[in-house]
Amino acid sequence: QVQLVESGGGLVQPGGSLRLSCAASGFTFSRYWMYWVRQAPGKGLEWVSKINTGGGTTLYADSVKGRFTISRDNAKNTLYLQMNSLKSEDTAVYYCLKGKTVGADDGEFDYRTQGTQVTVSS
């Protein structure tokens, strides 16, 4: 049974940092691309970042490039999103997603977390 359990959200002041974690189980974590997306109040889902199976390839939305870092620890079956220099516009519910196809970045997903709220406010 696939499970993705997210943690690390919360309230932070502008300019602050947070780290999100996504603990995976029930599948061979190291074989799948993993993704972070977010949904701000009243808006649609926005892709944030993605990482390949080995962690050597990472990509970011322009809105977070240079401030966020995606990483993974395949030994611990955990995905991370380090968020620095947070802005009010980063306020959203953040989701961790599992790629659907082994080894592929094909834009399809089959599991996601319940989401964690990140609020950036003074």
XYZ file of C-alpha atoms in Angstrom:
122
model
C 0.000 0.000 0.000
C 1.539 3.259 -1.144
C 1.750 5.960 1.480
C 3.156 9.471 1.307
C 3.250 11.311 4.622
C 4.152 14.947 4.602
C 5.408 17.117 7.415
C 7.095 20.422 8.073
C 4.598 23.092 7.136
C 3.671 26.011 9.329
C 3.725 29.751 9.794
C 6.883 31.665 8.998
C 7.762 35.314 8.576
C 8.796 36.700 5.205
C 12.430 35.921 4.578
C 12.291 32.853 6.755
C 12.843 29.198 5.975
C 10.971 25.931 6.240
C 11.753 22.386 5.230
C 9.060 20.039 4.046
C 9.512 16.287 4.220
C 7.611 13.538 2.437
C 8.114 10.044 3.812
C 7.302 7.312 1.310
C 6.421 3.667 1.818
C 4.794 0.827 -0.055
C 6.811 1.216 -3.250
C 10.425 1.313 -4.408
C 10.997 5.010 -3.793
C 14.320 5.150 -5.605
C 12.739 4.137 -8.917
C 10.384 7.083 -9.296
C 10.618 10.761 -10.077
C 9.079 12.814 -7.293
C 7.423 16.214 -7.390
C 6.280 19.108 -5.271
C 3.262 21.158 -6.247
C 1.309 23.814 -4.385
C -2.082 25.443 -4.386
C -2.509 28.985 -3.193
C -5.877 30.209 -1.912
C -8.299 30.627 -4.789
C -5.801 29.393 -7.384
C -5.071 26.204 -9.262
C -2.256 23.752 -8.719
C 1.201 25.099 -9.476
C 4.141 22.838 -10.145
C 7.048 23.789 -7.882
C 9.881 21.319 -8.390
C 10.838 17.828 -9.454
C 13.709 15.439 -8.957
C 14.864 12.369 -10.796
C 15.309 8.931 -9.316
C 18.904 9.344 -8.233
C 18.596 12.951 -7.158
C 21.099 14.280 -9.661
C 18.562 16.132 -11.784
C 16.397 18.824 -10.263
C 14.149 21.400 -11.857
C 12.252 24.359 -10.479
C 9.499 26.739 -11.371
C 10.805 30.212 -12.092
C 8.867 31.513 -9.108
C 10.986 29.492 -6.664
C 14.292 29.092 -8.488
C 17.232 30.082 -6.345
C 15.176 29.973 -3.145
C 13.910 26.396 -2.941
C 15.926 23.193 -3.054
C 14.470 19.769 -3.704
C 16.363 16.701 -2.562
C 15.826 13.084 -1.717
C 17.343 10.446 0.512
C 16.678 7.107 -1.141
C 18.079 5.239 1.850
C 15.428 6.867 4.026
C 12.683 6.874 1.357
C 12.175 10.569 1.945
C 11.737 13.605 -0.280
C 12.531 17.114 0.921
C 11.833 20.675 -0.058
C 14.036 23.283 1.579
C 12.372 26.661 1.250
C 14.433 29.769 1.938
C 13.754 33.491 1.547
C 10.057 32.810 1.760
C 7.644 35.384 0.412
C 3.972 35.970 1.078
C 3.207 34.636 -2.379
C 4.614 31.266 -1.326
C 1.640 30.847 0.972
C -0.125 27.700 -0.201
C -0.895 24.098 0.543
C 2.082 22.045 -0.597
C 1.768 18.504 -1.919
C 4.287 15.763 -2.574
C 3.502 13.634 -5.625
C 4.794 10.303 -6.865
C 5.458 9.814 -10.549
C 3.328 7.108 -12.128
C 5.874 5.401 -14.343
C 9.087 3.750 -13.189
C 12.066 5.894 -14.078
C 10.109 8.344 -16.191
C 9.197 11.997 -15.986
C 6.043 11.769 -18.048
C 3.848 14.255 -16.229
C 1.618 11.624 -14.735
C 1.143 11.005 -11.039
C -0.673 8.373 -9.102
C -0.300 9.309 -5.436
C -0.015 12.467 -3.439
C 0.113 13.558 0.173
C -2.717 15.107 2.092
C -0.971 18.450 1.794
C 0.619 20.730 4.332
C -0.118 24.400 4.842
C 2.701 26.887 4.480
C 1.802 30.417 5.536
C 4.244 33.257 5.061
C 3.128 36.270 7.024
C 4.420 38.843 9.457
